[in-house]
Amino acid sequence: MFEYAPAPESRSIVSLDSTYGLFIDGEFGDGKGTFKTINPASEEVLAEVAMAAPEDVDRAVAAARRAFGPWSALPGAERAKFLFRIARIIQERSRELAVLESLDNGKPIKESRDVDLPLVAAHFFYYAGWADKLRYAGFGDDPKPLGVAGQVIPWNFPLLMLAWKIAPALAAGNTVVLKPAETTPLSALFFADVCRQADLPPGVVNIITGAGDTGRYLVEHPDVDKVAFTGSTEVGRQIARSVAGTGKRLTLELGGKAANIVFDDAPIDQAVEGIVNGIFFNQGHVCCAGSRLLVQESIATELLDSLKRRMATLRVGDPLDKNTDIGAINSAAQLAKITELSEIGSSEGAERWSPPCSLPDHGFWFAPTIFTGVTQAHRIAREEIFGPVLSVLTFRTPEEAIEKANNTPYGLSAGIWTDKGSRILAVADKLRAGVVWANTFNKFDPTSPFGGYKESGYGREGGRHGLEAYVA
Ligand code: NDP
């Protein structure tokens, strides 16, 4: 492996305040208390952030309600101007926002810079384009916005999940109260500043920071018309229960345990790149991660040798270094969960392997890891680990691959690697997954719908389908 000199992105591109307030009705203000957000790569405190109490959530929902009338009455082309403006400001500030995202989340700068931020801007551009064309979207002649959307997002793609939620909501004429995750509140607060810069009318977007209780209070709020949630299946279930019977519209984007299936005719080198991208992108903190590798038995040895060689070249470390492939685990709690499930993998008899790699002394780190000899009964084959840990299973026939791939409570995504187009179509057809990638993995585009079956949730985000969740 080549030795690379450090190539750190400058941290001074982001100017952080020591405290941040709640963004309600176009103004930043205090909450009832505060909590600290840290850099998971160093454990350094980045800022103190306001904790929204129930009365703050009430204020935010009331502001969104007041803003709803005038905002929804604007012609679509006028709403589009605001969305285009937001998209352009995000592009202008993308370097700053990318560094901020890497600081607060731990993801490598090359991912926040080259994946997250371009996609965030692309989502706003894309939905800006729909704002004056809603009547041609196939939802009737005069689709109406729902009202106030309460949106709760996770920590793995803080700004991107915000874009997935806010862009279609605003394009369709809704107003928004959004709660970012407790461990990654900063980019949403910077986004609030982007909204001010774009002169977005006060109350159209409100950002309330806090913990799970703040999210619970928001989704249960009687004046919220639509709930959109991305996060764990367990919390998704609680939300579905609390929303049931209220008349609120609900979309849930939950966990996954995707099968990445490699057939014996697949181009091995490309497949290895796809496997690496599938599970080590964003430290494996990806709901659609290819966390189960299903490899045809006849090529398993060759493929695994190649995969191990490739894994030995992955650089783990400083997220702000432009050479880093795998950054920090987002929190101590997530690291504990990954560590525990990996120990269970070993104790249940799977064989664990990681390349030699030295991990930094401070912060939360986990070496890229694969488990071979995994059976379907193993917990690491069934549960979402949400970390850089791959479970490898083998199969002999396409039927067996399909059966194993579908043998999961989840149904978010899957991958197929083969030389034959007919096989791609035949297998994809039988996979119970919302997204199936063929000879690639983890490709996202604002024009294409994303969402799951079974315990991966319901509703679609992205594309024309993503608008449907925000119109009546
Ligand atoms: P959660 O589902 O708890 O968090 C997602 C969001 O929901 C956060 O903003 C969280 O707030 C909020 N929240 C928590 N409880 C409630 C509630 N009762 N009502 C409304 N909102 C709530 O995920 P975690 O961060 O706790 O991660 C736990 C596990 O979930 C991970 O290990 C991973 O396996 C999985 N996960 C899956 C994701 C996916 O996209 N598939 C995304 C994130 C996690 P706060 O952060 O303040 O607690």
Coordinates of C-alpha atoms and ligand atoms in Angstrom, one line a residue:
M1 CA 0.0 0.0 0.0
F2 CA 1.2 3.5 -0.8
E3 CA 2.0 5.8 2.0
Y4 CA 0.0 9.0 1.5
A5 CA 1.0 12.3 3.0
P6 CA -1.9 13.8 5.0
A7 CA -4.2 16.0 2.9
P8 CA -6.5 17.7 5.4
E9 CA -9.3 19.9 4.3
S10 CA -9.2 23.2 6.2
R11 CA -11.4 23.2 9.2
S12 CA -11.4 27.0 9.3
I13 CA -13.8 27.0 6.4
V14 CA -16.6 26.6 9.0
S15 CA -17.1 29.2 11.6
L16 CA -18.9 27.7 14.5
D17 CA -20.7 29.6 17.3
S18 CA -20.4 28.2 20.8
T19 CA -24.2 27.9 21.1
Y20 CA -27.1 27.5 18.7
G21 CA -30.8 28.2 19.3
L22 CA -34.0 26.8 17.8
F23 CA -35.1 28.2 14.4
I24 CA -38.8 29.1 14.8
D25 CA -40.7 31.6 12.7
G26 CA -37.6 32.8 10.9
E27 CA -35.7 33.6 14.2
F28 CA -33.2 31.8 16.3
G29 CA -34.2 31.6 19.9
D30 CA -33.5 29.7 23.1
G31 CA -35.0 26.4 24.2
K32 CA -35.5 25.2 27.8
G33 CA -32.0 23.6 28.1
T34 CA -29.1 22.7 26.0
F35 CA -27.1 19.6 24.9
K36 CA -23.7 19.3 23.5
T37 CA -22.9 18.0 20.0
I38 CA -19.4 16.5 19.6
N39 CA -17.0 15.7 16.8
P40 CA -17.1 11.8 16.9
A41 CA -13.5 11.7 15.4
S42 CA -12.0 13.6 18.4
E43 CA -14.8 13.8 21.1
E44 CA -14.3 17.5 21.1
V45 CA -17.4 19.6 21.9
L46 CA -18.4 21.5 18.8
A47 CA -21.3 23.5 20.2
E48 CA -24.1 23.6 22.7
V49 CA -27.5 23.3 21.1
A50 CA -30.9 24.3 22.4
M51 CA -33.2 21.5 23.6
A52 CA -36.7 22.0 22.4
A53 CA -39.3 21.5 25.1
P54 CA -43.0 20.7 24.3
E55 CA -43.9 24.4 24.4
D56 CA -41.2 25.1 21.8
V57 CA -42.6 22.4 19.5
D58 CA -46.0 24.0 20.0
R59 CA -44.5 27.4 18.9
A60 CA -42.9 25.8 15.9
V61 CA -46.0 24.0 14.8
A62 CA -48.0 27.2 15.3
A63 CA -45.5 29.2 13.2
A64 CA -45.7 26.6 10.4
R65 CA -49.5 26.7 10.6
R66 CA -49.6 30.5 10.2
A67 CA -47.1 30.3 7.3
F68 CA -49.1 27.6 5.5
G69 CA -51.9 29.8 4.2
P70 CA -49.7 32.3 2.4
W71 CA -47.1 29.8 1.3
S72 CA -49.6 27.4 -0.2
A73 CA -51.4 30.3 -1.9
L74 CA -48.2 31.3 -3.8
P75 CA -48.2 30.3 -7.4
G76 CA -46.0 27.2 -7.9
A77 CA -43.5 29.2 -10.0
E78 CA -43.0 31.6 -7.0
R79 CA -42.4 28.7 -4.6
A80 CA -40.0 27.3 -7.2
K81 CA -37.9 30.5 -7.1
F82 CA -37.3 30.0 -3.3
L83 CA -36.3 26.4 -3.9
F84 CA -34.0 27.3 -6.7
R85 CA -32.5 30.0 -4.5
I86 CA -31.9 27.5 -1.7
A87 CA -30.3 25.1 -4.1
R88 CA -27.9 27.7 -5.4
I89 CA -27.0 28.9 -2.0
I90 CA -26.3 25.3 -1.0
Q91 CA -24.0 25.0 -4.0
E92 CA -22.2 28.2 -3.1
R93 CA -21.8 27.1 0.5
S94 CA -21.1 23.5 -0.3
R95 CA -17.5 23.4 0.9
E96 CA -18.5 24.9 4.2
L97 CA -21.4 22.6 4.6
A98 CA -19.4 19.5 3.6
V99 CA -16.8 20.3 6.3
L100 CA -19.5 20.9 8.8
E101 CA -21.2 17.6 8.0
S102 CA -17.9 15.7 8.4
L103 CA -17.2 17.5 11.7
D104 CA -20.5 16.7 13.3
N105 CA -21.1 13.3 11.7
G106 CA -17.7 11.8 11.3
K107 CA -18.1 10.9 7.6
P108 CA -15.1 11.3 5.2
I109 CA -14.9 14.7 3.5
K110 CA -14.7 13.0 0.1
E111 CA -18.1 11.6 0.7
S112 CA -19.7 14.7 2.2
R113 CA -18.1 16.8 -0.6
D114 CA -18.7 14.5 -3.5
V115 CA -21.9 12.7 -2.6
D116 CA -24.0 14.3 0.2
L117 CA -23.7 18.0 -0.8
P118 CA -24.2 17.5 -4.6
L119 CA -27.2 15.4 -3.9
V120 CA -28.7 17.9 -1.4
A121 CA -28.5 20.7 -4.0
A122 CA -29.8 18.3 -6.7
H123 CA -32.9 17.5 -4.6
F124 CA -33.8 21.2 -4.2
F125 CA -33.2 21.8 -7.9
Y126 CA -35.3 18.8 -8.9
Y127 CA -38.3 19.6 -6.7
A128 CA -38.1 23.3 -7.6
G129 CA -38.8 22.0 -11.1
W130 CA -42.0 20.3 -9.9
A131 CA -43.5 23.2 -8.0
D132 CA -45.3 24.7 -10.9
K133 CA -46.1 21.4 -12.6
L134 CA -48.0 19.6 -9.8
R135 CA -51.1 19.2 -11.9
Y136 CA -49.2 17.2 -14.4
A137 CA -47.7 14.9 -11.8
G138 CA -50.6 12.4 -12.0
F139 CA -52.3 13.2 -8.7
G140 CA -55.4 14.9 -10.1
D141 CA -56.1 18.2 -11.8
D142 CA -55.6 20.3 -8.7
P143 CA -53.5 18.5 -6.0
K144 CA -53.5 20.3 -2.7
P145 CA -50.8 20.4 0.0
L146 CA -51.5 18.6 3.2
G147 CA -50.6 21.4 5.7
V148 CA -47.9 21.2 8.3
A149 CA -45.4 18.4 7.9
G150 CA -43.6 17.1 11.1
Q151 CA -40.3 15.5 9.9
V152 CA -37.9 13.5 12.0
I153 CA -34.5 12.5 10.5
P154 CA -31.6 10.4 11.6
W155 CA -27.9 11.1 11.9
N156 CA -26.4 9.1 9.1
F157 CA -27.0 11.6 6.3
P158 CA -28.2 14.7 8.2
L159 CA -28.3 17.3 5.5
L160 CA -29.3 14.8 2.7
M161 CA -32.2 13.4 4.7
L162 CA -33.3 17.0 5.4
A163 CA -33.3 17.7 1.7
W164 CA -35.3 14.5 0.9
K165 CA -37.9 15.7 3.4
I166 CA -38.0 19.4 3.0
A167 CA -37.7 19.8 -0.8
P168 CA -40.8 17.9 -1.9
A169 CA -42.8 19.3 1.1
L170 CA -42.1 22.9 0.2
A171 CA -42.5 22.3 -3.6
A172 CA -46.1 20.9 -2.9
G173 CA -46.9 23.9 -0.8
N174 CA -46.6 22.5 2.7
T175 CA -44.8 24.0 5.6
V176 CA -42.3 22.1 7.8
V177 CA -41.1 21.5 11.3
L178 CA -38.1 19.3 11.2
K179 CA -36.1 17.7 14.0
P180 CA -32.6 16.5 13.2
A181 CA -31.0 13.8 15.2
E182 CA -29.5 14.6 18.6
T183 CA -25.9 13.7 17.5
T184 CA -26.0 15.7 14.3
P185 CA -28.0 18.9 14.7
L186 CA -25.6 21.4 13.1
S187 CA -26.1 21.1 9.4
A188 CA -29.9 21.5 9.9
L189 CA -29.2 24.8 11.8
F190 CA -26.9 26.0 9.0
F191 CA -29.7 25.1 6.6
A192 CA -31.9 27.4 8.7
D193 CA -29.4 30.1 7.9
V194 CA -29.6 29.2 4.2
C195 CA -33.4 29.7 4.4
R196 CA -32.9 33.2 5.8
Q197 CA -30.4 34.0 3.1
A198 CA -32.9 32.9 0.5
D199 CA -35.5 35.2 2.1
L200 CA -37.8 32.2 2.7
P201 CA -40.9 33.6 4.5
P202 CA -40.7 33.0 8.3
G203 CA -42.4 29.9 9.5
V204 CA -42.2 27.9 6.2
V205 CA -39.2 26.0 7.6
N206 CA -38.7 25.5 11.4
I207 CA -35.9 23.5 12.9
I208 CA -36.2 22.2 16.4
T209 CA -33.3 20.4 18.0
G210 CA -33.6 17.9 20.8
A211 CA -33.7 14.3 21.6
G212 CA -36.2 11.5 21.0
D213 CA -38.8 13.0 23.2
T214 CA -38.8 16.2 21.1
G215 CA -39.4 14.0 18.0
R216 CA -42.1 12.1 19.8
Y217 CA -43.9 15.3 20.8
L218 CA -43.6 16.6 17.2
V219 CA -45.1 13.5 15.5
E220 CA -47.9 13.3 18.1
H221 CA -48.7 17.0 17.8
P222 CA -52.4 17.3 17.0
D223 CA -51.8 20.2 14.5
V224 CA -49.4 18.3 12.4
D225 CA -51.0 16.9 9.2
K226 CA -48.3 14.8 7.9
V227 CA -45.5 12.8 9.5
A228 CA -42.3 11.8 7.7
F229 CA -39.8 9.7 9.6
T230 CA -36.5 8.1 8.7
G231 CA -34.7 6.0 11.4
S232 CA -34.9 2.7 13.2
T233 CA -37.7 0.2 12.7
E234 CA -38.4 0.2 16.4
V235 CA -39.1 4.0 16.6
G236 CA -40.9 3.7 13.2
R237 CA -43.3 1.2 14.8
Q238 CA -43.9 3.5 17.8
I239 CA -44.7 6.3 15.5
A240 CA -47.0 4.2 13.3
R241 CA -48.9 3.3 16.5
S242 CA -49.2 6.8 17.7
V243 CA -50.3 8.2 14.4
A244 CA -52.8 5.4 13.7
G245 CA -56.4 6.7 13.6
T246 CA -55.5 10.4 13.8
G247 CA -56.0 11.0 10.1
K248 CA -52.3 12.1 9.7
R249 CA -50.5 11.0 6.6
L250 CA -47.4 8.9 7.4
T251 CA -44.3 7.8 5.5
L252 CA -41.7 5.7 7.2
E253 CA -38.2 4.9 5.9
L254 CA -36.7 2.4 8.2
G255 CA -33.9 -0.1 8.5
G256 CA -32.6 -2.7 6.0
K257 CA -30.4 -5.8 5.6
A258 CA -29.7 -5.8 1.9
A259 CA -28.4 -8.7 0.0
N260 CA -25.7 -7.9 -2.5
I261 CA -25.7 -11.0 -4.7
V262 CA -22.7 -11.9 -6.8
F263 CA -23.1 -14.6 -9.5
D264 CA -20.3 -16.7 -10.9
D265 CA -20.2 -14.7 -14.2
A266 CA -19.8 -11.3 -12.5
P267 CA -16.8 -9.2 -13.3
I268 CA -14.9 -9.8 -10.0
D269 CA -13.0 -6.6 -9.8
Q270 CA -16.1 -4.4 -10.3
A271 CA -18.1 -6.6 -7.9
V272 CA -15.4 -6.1 -5.3
E273 CA -15.6 -2.3 -5.7
G274 CA -19.4 -2.6 -5.4
I275 CA -19.2 -4.7 -2.3
V276 CA -16.8 -2.2 -0.7
N277 CA -19.0 0.7 -1.7
G278 CA -22.1 -1.2 -0.5
I279 CA -20.9 -1.8 3.1
F280 CA -18.1 0.7 3.8
F281 CA -19.6 3.8 2.3
N282 CA -20.4 6.2 5.2
Q283 CA -19.0 3.6 7.7
G284 CA -21.9 1.3 6.9
H285 CA -24.3 3.8 8.5
V286 CA -26.6 3.4 5.5
C287 CA -30.1 2.0 5.7
C288 CA -29.7 0.5 2.2
A289 CA -26.2 -0.8 2.9
G290 CA -25.3 -4.1 1.2
S291 CA -24.7 -5.7 4.6
R292 CA -25.2 -9.3 3.4
L293 CA -23.0 -10.5 0.7
L294 CA -24.4 -13.5 -1.1
V295 CA -21.7 -15.0 -3.3
Q296 CA -22.0 -18.0 -5.6
E297 CA -20.0 -20.8 -4.0
S298 CA -17.9 -21.6 -7.0
I299 CA -16.3 -18.1 -6.9
A300 CA -16.3 -17.5 -3.2
T301 CA -12.7 -18.1 -2.5
E302 CA -11.5 -16.0 -5.4
L303 CA -13.9 -13.2 -4.6
L304 CA -13.1 -13.2 -0.9
D305 CA -9.3 -13.1 -1.6
S306 CA -9.8 -10.1 -3.8
L307 CA -12.1 -8.4 -1.3
K308 CA -9.6 -8.8 1.4
R309 CA -6.8 -7.4 -0.7
R310 CA -9.0 -4.4 -1.5
M311 CA -10.0 -3.9 2.1
A312 CA -6.3 -3.8 3.1
T313 CA -6.0 -0.6 1.1
L314 CA -8.9 1.2 2.8
R315 CA -7.8 4.2 4.9
V316 CA -9.5 4.6 8.2
G317 CA -9.0 7.9 10.1
D318 CA -9.4 11.7 10.1
P319 CA -12.7 12.4 8.3
L320 CA -11.3 15.8 7.1
D321 CA -8.4 14.1 5.3
K322 CA -9.2 13.9 1.6
N323 CA -7.6 10.4 1.4
T324 CA -9.8 8.9 4.1
D325 CA -12.1 6.1 3.0
I326 CA -13.7 5.3 6.4
G327 CA -14.3 8.0 9.0
A328 CA -15.5 7.8 12.5
I329 CA -18.5 6.0 13.9
N330 CA -21.1 8.6 14.7
S331 CA -21.5 8.0 18.5
A332 CA -20.3 6.0 21.4
A333 CA -23.7 4.3 21.5
Q334 CA -23.5 3.3 17.9
L335 CA -20.0 2.0 18.4
A336 CA -21.2 -0.1 21.4
K337 CA -23.9 -1.6 19.2
I338 CA -21.6 -2.5 16.4
T339 CA -19.0 -3.9 18.8
E340 CA -21.7 -6.0 20.6
L341 CA -23.2 -7.5 17.4
S342 CA -19.7 -8.3 16.1
E343 CA -18.9 -10.1 19.3
I344 CA -22.1 -12.0 18.9
G345 CA -21.1 -12.9 15.4
S346 CA -17.9 -14.5 16.6
S347 CA -19.5 -16.2 19.5
E348 CA -22.1 -17.7 17.2
G349 CA -19.3 -19.3 15.2
A350 CA -18.8 -17.0 12.2
E351 CA -15.2 -16.2 11.2
R352 CA -14.1 -12.6 11.7
W353 CA -11.5 -10.8 9.6
S354 CA -10.3 -7.2 9.4
P355 CA -7.2 -5.9 7.6
P356 CA -4.4 -4.7 9.9
C357 CA -5.2 -1.0 10.5
S358 CA -4.3 1.3 13.3
L359 CA -7.2 3.3 14.7
P360 CA -6.9 6.8 16.2
D361 CA -6.6 7.1 20.0
H362 CA -9.6 9.4 20.5
G363 CA -13.0 9.3 19.0
F364 CA -15.1 6.3 17.9
W365 CA -13.6 3.9 15.4
F366 CA -14.3 0.5 14.0
A367 CA -12.1 -1.3 11.5
P368 CA -13.7 -2.6 8.3
T369 CA -14.8 -6.1 9.1
I370 CA -16.1 -9.2 7.3
F371 CA -17.6 -12.3 8.7
T372 CA -17.4 -15.5 6.7
G373 CA -19.1 -18.8 7.4
V374 CA -22.3 -16.9 8.3
T375 CA -25.6 -18.8 8.2
Q376 CA -29.1 -17.4 8.0
A377 CA -29.6 -18.2 11.7
H378 CA -26.8 -15.9 12.8
R379 CA -27.9 -12.6 14.3
I380 CA -25.4 -10.8 12.1
A381 CA -27.2 -12.1 9.1
R382 CA -30.6 -10.9 10.4
E383 CA -30.1 -7.7 12.3
E384 CA -29.1 -4.3 11.1
I385 CA -25.6 -3.6 12.4
F386 CA -25.4 -0.2 10.9
G387 CA -21.6 -0.2 10.8
P388 CA -18.7 -1.3 8.6
V389 CA -19.4 -5.0 9.1
L390 CA -20.2 -7.4 6.2
S391 CA -21.8 -10.8 6.7
V392 CA -20.8 -13.3 3.9
L393 CA -23.1 -16.1 2.9
T394 CA -22.8 -18.4 -0.1
F395 CA -25.3 -20.0 -2.5
R396 CA -25.3 -22.5 -5.4
T397 CA -28.3 -21.6 -7.6
P398 CA -30.2 -18.5 -8.5
E399 CA -33.2 -19.8 -6.6
E400 CA -31.2 -20.3 -3.5
A401 CA -29.9 -16.7 -3.8
I402 CA -33.3 -15.3 -4.2
E403 CA -34.7 -17.3 -1.2
K404 CA -31.8 -16.2 1.0
A405 CA -32.0 -12.6 -0.2
N406 CA -35.7 -12.4 0.7
N407 CA -35.3 -14.2 4.0
T408 CA -35.3 -11.0 6.1
P409 CA -37.9 -8.9 7.8
Y410 CA -36.6 -6.0 5.8
G411 CA -37.0 -5.1 2.1
L412 CA -35.2 -1.8 1.3
S413 CA -32.6 -2.6 -1.3
A414 CA -30.6 -5.3 -3.0
G415 CA -27.7 -5.7 -5.5
I416 CA -27.1 -8.1 -8.4
W417 CA -23.8 -8.7 -10.0
T418 CA -23.8 -10.7 -13.2
D419 CA -22.8 -10.5 -16.9
K420 CA -26.3 -11.5 -18.1
G421 CA -29.0 -8.9 -18.6
S422 CA -31.7 -11.5 -18.6
R423 CA -30.5 -12.8 -15.2
I424 CA -30.6 -9.3 -13.8
L425 CA -34.2 -8.9 -14.9
A426 CA -35.3 -12.3 -13.8
V427 CA -33.7 -12.0 -10.3
A428 CA -34.7 -8.4 -9.7
D429 CA -38.3 -9.3 -10.4
K430 CA -38.3 -11.8 -7.6
L431 CA -36.4 -9.7 -5.0
R432 CA -38.7 -8.1 -2.4
A433 CA -36.8 -4.9 -2.2
G434 CA -37.7 -1.3 -3.0
V435 CA -34.5 -0.6 -4.8
V436 CA -32.5 -3.1 -6.8
W437 CA -29.1 -2.1 -8.2
A438 CA -27.5 -4.1 -11.0
N439 CA -23.8 -4.1 -11.4
T440 CA -23.6 -1.1 -9.1
F441 CA -24.6 -0.2 -5.6
N442 CA -25.6 2.8 -3.5
K443 CA -26.4 5.0 -6.5
F444 CA -28.9 7.8 -5.6
D445 CA -30.6 10.3 -7.8
P446 CA -33.4 12.8 -6.9
T447 CA -35.5 11.6 -9.9
S448 CA -35.7 8.0 -8.7
P449 CA -38.0 6.9 -5.9
F450 CA -36.5 5.2 -2.8
G451 CA -38.3 3.3 -0.1
G452 CA -39.0 -0.2 1.2
Y453 CA -41.3 -3.1 1.8
K454 CA -42.1 -5.0 5.0
E455 CA -40.2 -3.7 8.1
S456 CA -38.3 -1.2 6.0
G457 CA -41.3 1.1 6.0
Y458 CA -43.7 2.5 3.5
G459 CA -44.0 5.4 1.2
R460 CA -41.5 6.6 -1.3
E461 CA -39.1 9.5 -1.3
G462 CA -37.6 11.0 -4.4
G463 CA -38.9 11.4 -7.9
R464 CA -42.5 12.0 -8.8
H465 CA -43.5 9.4 -6.2
G466 CA -41.9 11.5 -3.5
L467 CA -44.4 14.3 -4.1
E468 CA -47.4 12.0 -3.6
A469 CA -46.7 11.9 0.2
Y470 CA -47.2 15.7 0.3
V471 CA -50.4 16.2 -1.7
A472 CA -54.0 15.2 -1.3
Ligands
NDP1 P1 -33.7 6.4 16.0 O1 -34.7 5.8 15.1 O2 -33.9 6.4 17.5 O3 -33.6 7.9 15.6 C1 -34.0 8.6 14.4 C2 -34.6 9.9 14.7 O4 -35.8 9.7 15.5 C3 -33.8 10.8 15.6 O5 -34.0 12.1 15.2 C4 -34.3 10.5 17.0 O6 -34.0 11.5 17.9 C5 -35.8 10.5 16.7 N1 -36.5 9.7 17.7 C6 -36.1 8.9 18.7 N2 -37.2 8.4 19.4 C7 -38.3 9.0 18.8 C8 -39.7 8.9 19.1 N3 -40.2 8.0 20.0 N4 -40.5 9.6 18.4 C9 -40.1 10.4 17.4 N5 -38.8 10.5 17.1 C10 -37.9 9.8 17.8 O7 -32.3 5.8 15.6 P2 -31.0 5.9 16.6 O8 -30.3 7.1 16.2 O9 -31.3 5.6 18.0 O10 -30.3 4.6 16.0 C11 -30.6 3.3 16.5 C12 -30.5 2.3 15.4 O11 -31.4 2.6 14.4 C13 -29.2 2.3 14.7 O12 -28.2 1.5 15.4 C14 -29.5 1.7 13.4 O13 -29.5 0.4 13.4 C15 -30.9 2.2 13.2 N6 -31.0 3.4 12.3 C16 -31.4 3.2 11.0 C17 -31.5 4.2 10.2 C18 -32.0 4.0 8.8 O14 -32.0 5.0 8.0 N7 -32.3 2.8 8.5 C19 -31.1 5.6 10.6 C20 -30.7 5.7 11.9 C21 -30.7 4.6 12.8 P3 -32.6 11.4 18.7 O15 -31.5 11.3 17.7 O16 -32.5 12.7 19.3 O17 -32.7 10.3 19.6

